[in-house]
Coordinates of C-alpha atoms in Angstrom, one line a residue:
M1 CA 28.7 -38.3 20.8
R2 CA 29.0 -37.4 17.1
K3 CA 25.3 -36.6 16.8
V4 CA 25.3 -34.5 20.0
L5 CA 28.2 -32.4 18.8
L6 CA 26.6 -31.9 15.4
T7 CA 23.2 -31.0 16.7
A8 CA 24.7 -28.4 19.1
F9 CA 26.5 -26.8 16.1
L10 CA 23.3 -26.3 14.3
I11 CA 22.3 -23.9 17.1
L12 CA 25.7 -22.4 18.2
T13 CA 29.1 -22.2 16.5
L14 CA 31.6 -24.2 18.5
T15 CA 35.0 -22.8 19.2
V16 CA 37.7 -25.3 18.4
T17 CA 40.7 -25.2 20.7
F18 CA 43.6 -27.5 21.5
A19 CA 41.8 -28.4 24.7
G20 CA 39.9 -30.9 22.6
S21 CA 43.1 -32.8 21.7
T22 CA 45.5 -34.3 24.3
A23 CA 48.2 -34.8 21.7
A24 CA 48.1 -31.1 20.8
Q25 CA 48.5 -29.8 24.4
N26 CA 52.2 -30.7 24.4
I27 CA 53.5 -29.5 21.1
P28 CA 57.1 -30.5 20.4
I29 CA 59.1 -27.6 19.0
D30 CA 60.4 -29.0 15.8
E31 CA 60.4 -28.5 12.0
I32 CA 57.3 -29.6 10.2
T33 CA 58.3 -32.1 7.5
K34 CA 54.8 -33.2 6.4
I35 CA 51.1 -32.2 6.7
T36 CA 48.4 -34.8 6.2
V37 CA 44.7 -35.3 6.7
E38 CA 42.9 -38.4 8.2
G39 CA 39.3 -39.3 8.6
N40 CA 38.0 -37.6 5.4
E41 CA 36.1 -39.8 3.0
Y42 CA 34.2 -37.2 0.8
V43 CA 35.9 -33.9 1.3
S44 CA 39.2 -33.9 -0.6
D45 CA 42.6 -33.4 1.1
F46 CA 43.2 -30.4 -1.3
E47 CA 40.1 -28.5 0.0
I48 CA 41.1 -29.1 3.6
L49 CA 44.8 -28.3 3.2
N50 CA 43.9 -25.2 1.2
A51 CA 42.5 -23.8 4.5
V52 CA 45.8 -24.5 6.3
K53 CA 48.3 -21.6 6.4
T54 CA 51.1 -23.6 8.1
E55 CA 53.5 -25.0 5.5
V56 CA 56.2 -27.8 5.4
G57 CA 59.4 -26.3 6.7
D58 CA 57.8 -24.1 9.3
Q59 CA 58.5 -24.5 13.0
T60 CA 55.6 -25.7 15.0
D61 CA 53.6 -22.8 16.5
Q62 CA 50.7 -23.3 18.8
E63 CA 48.8 -20.2 17.8
A64 CA 49.3 -20.8 14.1
L65 CA 48.1 -24.4 14.4
R66 CA 45.2 -23.3 16.5
S67 CA 44.1 -20.9 13.8
D68 CA 44.5 -23.7 11.1
M69 CA 42.3 -26.0 13.1
Q70 CA 39.6 -23.3 13.3
S71 CA 39.9 -22.6 9.6
V72 CA 39.4 -26.3 8.8
F73 CA 36.5 -26.5 11.2
D74 CA 35.0 -23.3 9.6
L75 CA 34.8 -25.0 6.3
G76 CA 31.6 -26.4 7.7
Y77 CA 32.0 -30.1 6.7
F78 CA 33.2 -31.5 10.0
S79 CA 31.7 -32.1 13.5
D80 CA 35.2 -32.5 15.1
V81 CA 38.8 -31.5 14.2
N82 CA 41.9 -32.5 16.1
I83 CA 45.7 -32.4 15.5
V84 CA 48.1 -35.2 16.3
F85 CA 51.8 -35.5 15.5
E86 CA 54.1 -38.2 14.2
N87 CA 57.8 -38.3 13.7
F88 CA 58.7 -38.1 10.0
E89 CA 62.1 -37.8 8.3
G90 CA 63.7 -35.9 11.2
G91 CA 60.8 -33.7 11.8
L92 CA 57.1 -33.9 12.5
N93 CA 54.1 -35.0 10.4
V94 CA 51.2 -32.7 11.4
I95 CA 48.0 -34.8 11.0
F96 CA 44.6 -33.1 10.9
E97 CA 42.1 -35.7 12.1
V98 CA 38.6 -34.8 11.0
V99 CA 35.2 -36.2 11.6
E100 CA 32.9 -35.5 8.6
N101 CA 29.3 -34.6 8.9
P102 CA 26.8 -37.1 7.6
V103 CA 26.1 -37.2 3.8
L104 CA 22.9 -35.4 3.3
R105 CA 20.3 -37.9 2.0
E106 CA 17.0 -36.1 2.5
I107 CA 15.6 -32.8 3.6
K108 CA 12.3 -32.7 5.5
I109 CA 10.5 -29.4 6.1
S110 CA 7.5 -29.0 8.5
G111 CA 5.5 -26.1 9.8
N112 CA 5.8 -24.2 6.5
E113 CA 2.4 -25.0 5.0
D114 CA 1.0 -21.5 5.4
L115 CA 4.3 -19.6 4.9
Y116 CA 6.3 -20.7 1.9
S117 CA 6.4 -23.8 -0.3
E118 CA 8.8 -26.6 0.5
A119 CA 10.7 -25.9 -2.8
E120 CA 11.2 -22.2 -1.7
I121 CA 12.7 -23.2 1.6
K122 CA 15.0 -25.9 0.1
E123 CA 16.2 -23.4 -2.4
A124 CA 16.9 -20.9 0.3
L125 CA 18.9 -23.5 2.3
G126 CA 21.1 -24.0 -0.8
L127 CA 22.0 -27.6 0.2
K128 CA 22.5 -30.5 -2.2
V129 CA 21.6 -34.1 -1.3
E130 CA 24.2 -36.9 -1.7
T131 CA 27.0 -34.5 -0.5
V132 CA 28.5 -34.0 2.9
L133 CA 26.4 -31.5 4.9
N134 CA 28.0 -28.1 5.1
V135 CA 26.8 -26.9 8.5
K136 CA 28.3 -23.4 8.1
K137 CA 26.6 -22.9 4.8
M138 CA 23.3 -24.2 6.2
N139 CA 23.5 -22.0 9.3
D140 CA 24.3 -18.9 7.2
N141 CA 21.3 -19.7 4.9
L142 CA 19.0 -20.5 7.9
K143 CA 19.9 -17.1 9.3
S144 CA 19.2 -15.4 6.0
F145 CA 15.9 -17.2 5.7
Q146 CA 15.0 -16.2 9.2
E147 CA 15.6 -12.5 8.2
K148 CA 13.4 -13.0 5.1
M149 CA 10.6 -14.3 7.3
Q150 CA 11.0 -11.2 9.5
D151 CA 11.1 -8.9 6.5
D152 CA 7.9 -10.5 5.1
G153 CA 6.2 -9.6 8.4
Y154 CA 6.3 -13.0 10.1
I155 CA 7.8 -11.5 13.3
L156 CA 7.1 -14.6 15.5
A157 CA 8.4 -17.2 13.0
R158 CA 11.4 -19.2 14.4
Y159 CA 13.0 -22.6 14.0
K160 CA 11.5 -25.0 16.5
N161 CA 13.9 -27.8 15.7
V162 CA 16.8 -28.3 13.3
N163 CA 18.6 -31.7 13.4
I164 CA 20.3 -34.2 11.2
S165 CA 20.3 -37.9 11.9
E166 CA 23.3 -40.2 11.4
E167 CA 21.4 -41.5 8.4
G168 CA 21.7 -38.0 6.8
V169 CA 18.1 -36.9 7.1
L170 CA 17.9 -33.1 7.8
T171 CA 14.8 -32.0 9.6
V172 CA 13.8 -28.4 9.7
E173 CA 10.7 -27.6 11.8
I174 CA 9.4 -24.1 11.6
S175 CA 7.1 -22.5 14.2
P176 CA 5.3 -19.7 12.3
G177 CA 3.6 -18.1 15.4
Y178 CA -0.2 -17.9 15.5
L179 CA -2.7 -15.3 16.6
D180 CA -4.5 -16.7 19.7
S181 CA -7.2 -14.0 19.9
V182 CA -8.1 -10.4 19.1
E183 CA -9.3 -8.1 21.9
I184 CA -10.8 -4.7 21.5
S185 CA -10.7 -2.0 24.1
G186 CA -12.2 1.5 24.3
N187 CA -15.0 1.3 21.7
T188 CA -18.1 2.6 23.4
K189 CA -20.2 3.1 20.2
T190 CA -18.6 1.2 17.3
K191 CA -19.5 -2.5 17.3
D192 CA -16.8 -5.1 17.5
D193 CA -17.6 -6.7 14.2
V194 CA -17.3 -3.3 12.5
I195 CA -13.7 -3.0 13.8
L196 CA -12.8 -6.7 13.2
R197 CA -13.9 -6.7 9.6
E198 CA -11.3 -4.0 8.8
M199 CA -8.5 -6.2 10.1
P200 CA -7.1 -8.6 7.5
I201 CA -6.1 -11.0 10.2
E202 CA -8.1 -13.0 12.7
A203 CA -7.6 -15.6 15.5
G204 CA -6.0 -18.7 14.2
D205 CA -4.0 -16.9 11.5
I206 CA -0.2 -16.7 11.3
V207 CA 0.9 -13.4 12.9
N208 CA 2.0 -11.0 10.2
I209 CA 2.9 -7.5 11.2
K210 CA 2.2 -6.1 7.7
R211 CA -1.3 -7.4 7.8
I212 CA -1.8 -5.8 11.3
Q213 CA -0.4 -2.5 9.9
R214 CA -2.8 -2.6 7.0
G215 CA -5.7 -3.1 9.4
Y216 CA -4.5 -0.1 11.4
Q217 CA -4.5 2.0 8.2
N218 CA -8.0 0.7 7.4
L219 CA -9.3 1.7 10.8
H220 CA -7.6 5.1 10.5
R221 CA -9.3 5.8 7.2
L222 CA -12.7 5.2 8.8
E223 CA -12.2 8.4 10.9
F224 CA -14.3 6.8 13.7
F225 CA -11.4 7.0 16.3
E226 CA -9.2 9.7 17.6
N227 CA -6.5 7.2 18.7
I228 CA -5.7 3.7 17.6
N229 CA -3.0 1.7 19.4
P230 CA -2.7 -2.0 18.4
E231 CA -0.5 -4.1 20.7
L232 CA 0.8 -7.7 20.2
Q233 CA 1.2 -9.6 23.4
R234 CA 2.8 -13.0 23.9
V235 CA 0.4 -15.6 25.3
D236 CA 2.3 -18.9 25.1
S237 CA 6.0 -19.0 24.3
E238 CA 6.1 -22.8 24.0
D239 CA 3.3 -22.9 21.4
N240 CA 4.4 -19.5 19.9
L241 CA 1.1 -17.8 20.4
A242 CA 0.3 -14.1 20.7
K243 CA -2.9 -12.0 21.1
L244 CA -3.7 -8.7 19.4
V245 CA -5.1 -6.0 21.6
I246 CA -6.6 -3.0 19.8
N247 CA -6.9 0.0 22.1
L248 CA -9.2 2.8 20.8
D249 CA -10.5 6.2 21.6
E250 CA -13.8 7.0 19.9
A251 CA -14.2 10.2 17.9
K252 CA -17.3 12.2 17.2
T253 CA -18.8 11.0 13.9
G254 CA -22.1 13.0 13.8
R255 CA -22.0 16.5 12.5
L256 CA -24.3 19.5 11.9
N257 CA -22.7 22.1 9.7
F258 CA -24.0 25.3 8.3
G259 CA -22.4 28.3 6.8
G260 CA -22.0 30.3 3.6
G261 CA -19.5 31.8 1.3
Y262 CA -18.5 32.2 -2.3
S263 CA -17.4 29.4 -4.7
S264 CA -15.9 30.1 -8.1
T265 CA -17.9 27.1 -9.3
D266 CA -21.3 27.8 -7.8
G267 CA -21.1 31.5 -6.9
W268 CA -22.6 32.8 -3.6
L269 CA -23.9 29.9 -1.5
G270 CA -25.2 28.9 1.9
F271 CA -25.5 25.4 3.2
V272 CA -26.8 23.1 6.0
D273 CA -25.2 19.7 6.1
V274 CA -26.2 16.9 8.5
S275 CA -24.1 13.7 8.5
E276 CA -23.3 10.6 10.5
K277 CA -20.4 8.5 9.4
N278 CA -21.0 5.7 11.9
L279 CA -24.7 5.2 12.0
F280 CA -25.7 3.4 15.2
G281 CA -22.1 2.1 15.4
N282 CA -22.6 0.0 12.3
G283 CA -20.1 1.8 10.1
Q284 CA -22.8 3.2 7.8
D285 CA -22.5 6.7 6.4
I286 CA -25.6 8.9 5.9
S287 CA -25.8 12.5 5.0
A288 CA -28.4 15.1 3.9
K289 CA -27.4 18.5 2.5
W290 CA -29.3 21.7 1.6
Q291 CA -27.3 24.3 -0.4
F292 CA -28.9 27.5 -1.4
G293 CA -27.9 30.7 -3.3
D294 CA -27.2 31.0 -7.0
T295 CA -27.5 27.2 -7.0
T296 CA -30.0 25.3 -4.8
T297 CA -29.3 21.7 -4.1
Y298 CA -31.1 19.0 -2.0
S299 CA -29.2 15.8 -1.7
L300 CA -29.4 12.6 0.4
N301 CA -26.6 9.9 0.5
F302 CA -26.3 6.6 2.2
Y303 CA -23.3 4.2 2.1
E304 CA -23.1 0.7 3.5
P305 CA -19.5 -0.7 3.2
Y306 CA -20.5 -4.3 3.9
L307 CA -23.9 -5.1 2.5
W308 CA -25.5 -7.9 4.6
Q309 CA -22.2 -8.7 6.1
S310 CA -20.7 -9.5 2.7
D311 CA -17.8 -8.0 0.9
F312 CA -20.1 -6.0 -1.3
S313 CA -20.6 -2.3 -0.7
F314 CA -23.8 -0.3 -1.5
N315 CA -24.3 3.4 -2.1
F316 CA -27.5 5.2 -2.7
S317 CA -27.8 8.9 -3.7
I318 CA -30.5 11.2 -4.8
Y319 CA -30.4 14.9 -5.6
D320 CA -32.4 17.9 -6.9
R321 CA -30.3 20.8 -8.2
E322 CA -31.5 24.2 -9.6
S323 CA -29.1 26.9 -10.7
E324 CA -29.5 30.4 -12.2
R325 CA -27.3 31.0 -15.3
T326 CA -26.6 33.6 -17.9
N327 CA -25.8 32.7 -21.5
S328 CA -23.2 34.4 -23.7
E329 CA -25.8 36.9 -24.9
G330 CA -26.6 38.0 -21.3
A331 CA -30.0 36.2 -21.2
D332 CA -30.9 34.6 -17.9
Y333 CA -32.1 31.0 -17.7
T334 CA -32.6 28.2 -15.1
R335 CA -31.1 24.8 -15.2
E336 CA -32.8 22.0 -13.2
S337 CA -31.3 18.6 -12.7
R338 CA -32.9 15.7 -10.8
G339 CA -31.4 12.3 -10.4
G340 CA -29.7 9.7 -8.3
S341 CA -27.5 6.6 -8.5
L342 CA -27.1 3.1 -7.1
T343 CA -23.6 1.7 -6.7
F344 CA -22.4 -1.7 -5.8
G345 CA -18.7 -2.3 -5.1
H346 CA -16.4 -5.3 -4.3
P347 CA -12.8 -5.6 -3.3
L348 CA -10.2 -7.0 -5.7
P349 CA -6.6 -8.4 -5.0
R350 CA -3.8 -6.0 -4.0
D351 CA -6.2 -3.4 -2.4
W352 CA -8.1 -2.6 -5.6
R353 CA -11.9 -2.2 -5.7
T354 CA -14.3 -2.5 -8.5
S355 CA -17.8 -0.9 -8.7
L356 CA -20.8 -0.8 -10.9
R357 CA -23.0 2.4 -10.8
Y358 CA -26.4 3.0 -12.4
R359 CA -27.1 6.7 -12.8
V360 CA -30.3 8.5 -13.6
Q361 CA -30.6 12.2 -14.4
D362 CA -33.3 14.4 -16.0
T363 CA -32.2 17.9 -17.0
K364 CA -34.3 20.8 -18.1
E365 CA -33.3 24.3 -19.0
F366 CA -35.9 27.1 -19.4
W367 CA -35.9 30.9 -19.6
S368 CA -36.2 32.6 -16.3
D369 CA -39.1 34.7 -17.6
D370 CA -41.1 31.5 -18.2
S371 CA -41.1 32.2 -22.0
G372 CA -40.3 28.6 -22.8
V373 CA -38.2 25.5 -22.5
I374 CA -34.7 25.6 -24.0
Y375 CA -33.5 22.1 -23.3
D376 CA -35.0 18.9 -22.0
N377 CA -33.1 15.7 -21.8
S378 CA -32.7 12.4 -19.9
L379 CA -29.6 10.4 -19.0
R380 CA -29.4 6.7 -18.1
S381 CA -25.9 5.2 -17.7
L382 CA -23.9 2.3 -16.3
T383 CA -20.3 2.9 -15.0
L384 CA -17.7 0.2 -14.4
G385 CA -15.0 1.5 -12.1
F386 CA -11.7 0.3 -10.6
S387 CA -9.9 2.2 -7.8
R388 CA -7.1 1.9 -5.3
D389 CA -6.2 4.1 -2.5
S390 CA -2.8 3.6 -0.8
S391 CA -2.3 7.1 0.5
N392 CA -1.1 7.4 4.1
N393 CA -3.2 10.3 5.2
R394 CA -6.5 11.9 4.2
F395 CA -5.6 15.6 4.6
H396 CA -1.8 15.6 4.1
P397 CA -0.6 12.4 2.3
T398 CA 3.2 12.1 2.0
S399 CA 3.3 8.7 0.3
G400 CA 1.2 6.3 -1.6
S401 CA -1.2 7.0 -4.5
I402 CA -4.9 7.1 -5.5
N403 CA -5.9 5.7 -8.8
R404 CA -9.3 5.5 -10.4
F405 CA -10.4 4.3 -13.9
E406 CA -14.0 4.4 -15.1
I407 CA -15.9 3.5 -18.2
E408 CA -19.4 5.0 -18.4
H409 CA -21.9 4.0 -21.1
A410 CA -25.2 5.8 -21.7
G411 CA -28.0 5.0 -24.0
D412 CA -28.7 1.9 -26.0
F413 CA -30.3 -0.8 -23.9
I414 CA -29.9 1.3 -20.7
G415 CA -32.4 3.9 -21.9
G416 CA -32.4 7.7 -21.9
E417 CA -32.0 10.2 -24.7
M418 CA -28.2 10.7 -24.3
D419 CA -25.9 8.2 -26.0
F420 CA -22.2 8.2 -25.3
T421 CA -19.2 6.2 -23.9
K422 CA -16.7 7.9 -21.6
F423 CA -13.2 6.7 -20.4
N424 CA -11.9 8.5 -17.4
W425 CA -8.5 8.0 -15.7
D426 CA -7.5 9.9 -12.6
S427 CA -4.1 9.1 -11.1
R428 CA -2.6 10.9 -8.0
R429 CA 0.8 10.3 -6.4
Y430 CA 2.3 11.6 -3.2
F431 CA 6.0 12.0 -2.2
S432 CA 7.8 13.3 0.9
G433 CA 9.4 16.7 0.6
F434 CA 11.7 18.8 2.9
K435 CA 11.0 18.0 6.5
N436 CA 7.3 17.3 6.8
H437 CA 6.5 18.9 3.4
A438 CA 4.9 16.9 0.5
W439 CA 4.8 16.8 -3.2
A440 CA 1.4 15.9 -4.9
V441 CA 1.1 15.0 -8.5
R442 CA -2.0 14.4 -10.5
M443 CA -2.9 13.4 -14.1
K444 CA -6.5 13.3 -15.3
L445 CA -7.5 12.1 -18.7
G446 CA -11.0 12.0 -20.1
L447 CA -12.0 10.6 -23.5
S448 CA -15.5 10.3 -24.9
E449 CA -17.3 8.9 -27.9
P450 CA -20.5 10.9 -28.2
R451 CA -23.3 9.6 -30.4
T452 CA -25.5 12.5 -29.3
P453 CA -24.4 15.9 -28.1
L454 CA -22.9 15.9 -24.5
E455 CA -24.9 18.8 -23.3
G456 CA -24.4 19.0 -19.5
E457 CA -21.9 16.0 -19.7
E458 CA -19.0 17.8 -21.4
Y459 CA -15.7 18.0 -19.5
D460 CA -15.2 21.1 -17.4
L461 CA -11.8 22.9 -17.3
G462 CA -10.9 25.9 -15.3
G463 CA -11.7 26.8 -11.7
S464 CA -10.7 25.6 -8.3
D465 CA -10.8 21.9 -9.1
S466 CA -8.8 21.8 -12.3
L467 CA -6.9 24.6 -14.1
R468 CA -6.5 27.4 -11.6
G469 CA -6.0 31.0 -12.9
Y470 CA -8.9 30.4 -15.3
E471 CA -12.7 30.4 -15.0
R472 CA -14.7 27.5 -16.4
S473 CA -16.3 29.9 -18.9
D474 CA -12.8 30.4 -20.4
F475 CA -13.1 27.0 -22.0
D476 CA -16.8 27.1 -23.0
F477 CA -16.7 27.3 -26.8
E478 CA -19.7 27.8 -29.0
D479 CA -18.0 26.3 -32.1
R480 CA -16.9 23.1 -30.6
A481 CA -17.7 20.7 -27.7
N482 CA -15.4 19.7 -24.8
N483 CA -15.4 16.0 -25.5
N484 CA -11.9 15.2 -24.4
L485 CA -9.7 16.5 -21.5
L486 CA -6.1 16.3 -20.4
L487 CA -5.1 17.8 -17.0
F488 CA -1.9 17.9 -15.0
N489 CA -1.6 19.3 -11.4
L490 CA 1.5 19.7 -9.3
E491 CA 1.5 21.0 -5.7
Y492 CA 4.1 21.5 -3.0
R493 CA 2.4 21.4 0.3
I494 CA 3.9 23.1 3.4
P495 CA 2.0 22.4 6.7
F496 CA 2.2 25.2 9.2
N497 CA 0.3 23.3 11.9
E498 CA -2.5 20.7 12.2
S499 CA -5.0 23.2 10.8
F500 CA -3.2 25.2 8.2
T501 CA -1.2 24.2 5.1
G502 CA 0.4 26.4 2.5
V503 CA 0.5 25.4 -1.2
L504 CA 2.5 26.3 -4.3
F505 CA 1.0 24.9 -7.4
T506 CA 1.3 24.6 -11.2
D507 CA -1.5 23.4 -13.5
A508 CA -1.6 22.5 -17.2
G509 CA -4.5 21.3 -19.3
N510 CA -6.9 21.7 -22.2
V511 CA -10.1 20.4 -23.7
W512 CA -10.6 19.2 -27.3
E513 CA -13.6 18.2 -29.4
E514 CA -11.7 15.5 -31.4
R515 CA -9.5 12.9 -29.8
D516 CA -6.9 13.3 -32.6
S517 CA -6.4 16.9 -31.6
I518 CA -5.0 16.1 -28.2
S519 CA -1.4 17.4 -27.9
L520 CA 1.0 18.2 -25.1
N521 CA 2.0 21.2 -27.2
D522 CA -1.6 22.6 -26.9
L523 CA -1.8 22.9 -23.1
N524 CA -2.8 26.0 -21.1
Y525 CA -0.8 26.8 -18.0
G526 CA -1.6 28.3 -14.6
Y527 CA 0.4 28.7 -11.4
G528 CA -0.1 30.3 -8.0
L529 CA -0.2 29.8 -4.3
G530 CA -2.9 29.0 -1.7
V531 CA -3.8 28.0 1.8
R532 CA -5.8 25.0 3.2
M533 CA -7.7 25.0 6.5
N534 CA -9.0 21.9 8.2
T535 CA -12.4 22.4 9.8
P536 CA -15.3 20.2 11.0
V537 CA -16.9 21.0 7.6
G538 CA -13.9 19.6 5.8
Q539 CA -10.9 21.2 4.2
L540 CA -11.4 24.8 3.1
R541 CA -9.3 25.9 0.1
L542 CA -8.3 29.4 -1.0
D543 CA -6.1 29.7 -4.1
Y544 CA -4.9 32.6 -6.1
G545 CA -3.7 31.6 -9.6
W546 CA -2.4 33.4 -12.7
D547 CA -3.0 32.4 -16.3
E548 CA -0.5 32.7 -19.1
D549 CA -1.4 36.4 -19.6
Q550 CA -0.6 37.0 -16.0
D551 CA -4.2 37.7 -15.2
G552 CA -5.1 36.7 -11.6
Q553 CA -8.0 34.7 -10.4
L554 CA -9.2 33.9 -6.8
H555 CA -10.5 30.4 -6.2
F556 CA -12.4 29.3 -3.0
S557 CA -13.9 25.9 -2.5
I558 CA -14.5 23.1 0.0
G559 CA -12.7 19.7 0.0
N560 CA -9.4 18.4 -1.2
T561 CA -8.0 19.4 -4.6
F562 CA -6.6 16.0 -5.1

């Protein structure tokens, strides 16, 4: 009987009433001359009587004694509490008869192997062996630990069995809740394995809603689907199994874009762009682009996110660019650049990625009247990069961040005529604003150690992608090189609808030849407003910025600012 009552209390809190004590049902109305405790071996009389409000000299009161019994029971040390009465010195001796819980000798945890360590769970329970089991404390701590499991994403985790034997062995068996299967519905083009590889959870894993949410974000970033609706469905309550059903609506991933316009970076331009982000449903990205005008560019790019079904990514890029330029003396010349790159990437813990890029570029400048070559140089470099993207939306992020750090080394054993080392850090952070508005903050730092002149590889400042209100030419100096850069951007973004977003911005930055010259007191400032339009081509940007002299500059470009 003792074990049955105690086991029941581990699940539900019993209500102690006088119905459990025959002697307490007919309470004699008399003065209380003594209050004692019987049945306790380990819990002191003082601790028990400290919970009793009735005092010697009081008249017996059924409701008061009922409350005292409950208070003693609520101490958590007892499986049963009764009250009996004895005559004592012309009054009554109120005797609290208690049945102590077993002395806790050992704690056994099972089912926790893939959740938490046994030491973590025992610490959360807060129980000490060789002491009387405090069931109230244990139940409170079990409830708190259940909430911790829920907060950590283990939404199916529950206690399968909690029991203590008469020998004092406490058994806590946890049922974590496992994923029975993953089903995909609605994908007519994208292959199942392309979808499943983006989910950081598979059949047989413990169900964790945070991992499912991260998989949803991974699928959303692919931009292969118009709608993604993951559902968790119970399969077997007894074995605590569930299945994940991913309902999808495919989006169009192939595009043929063409158009023209004016860019403050490249002048007047036209373009034809053919791309497929989900080649043959394999998740590969391929694109070819022809841009013509003041600058003519041919480029081909291919990206494989999972090379040979491994965690390595692969990117291949080649380009041929020719632009017409004018020097400070008004003479026209042509700049030709041909090159490409090979990049291998691999994931790191905590959603970081690392990459290694080999870049080749040959650059030549010659007078437009064919009177001779001005500049002829070759570049060979290796770049080690680290990046992490936790932003919640591609076009209008309101939380998260994007961080990228790169070290590029050219020359030496790599070859080429240029010899330098560059350190580049680009950090972006997004915050919610008023209603659905958003704050966007960016810091960009570029440091270089040139061992040959950085012609063509200097840092650019000014224009639509950096310091608005200025042209790039405003920071082209004949007497010094742009070897180092510091740039800050702040935007407040106000979406009008799904296609249009208004922007208020402030920019600050500068370029220096020597690293020792970098100073926050030597920054140039710009500010202004703009509008963004989401189109099949990408995001079109139109900004109008003012410099420190209040001179205005219109900036037009394609793609996100940051």
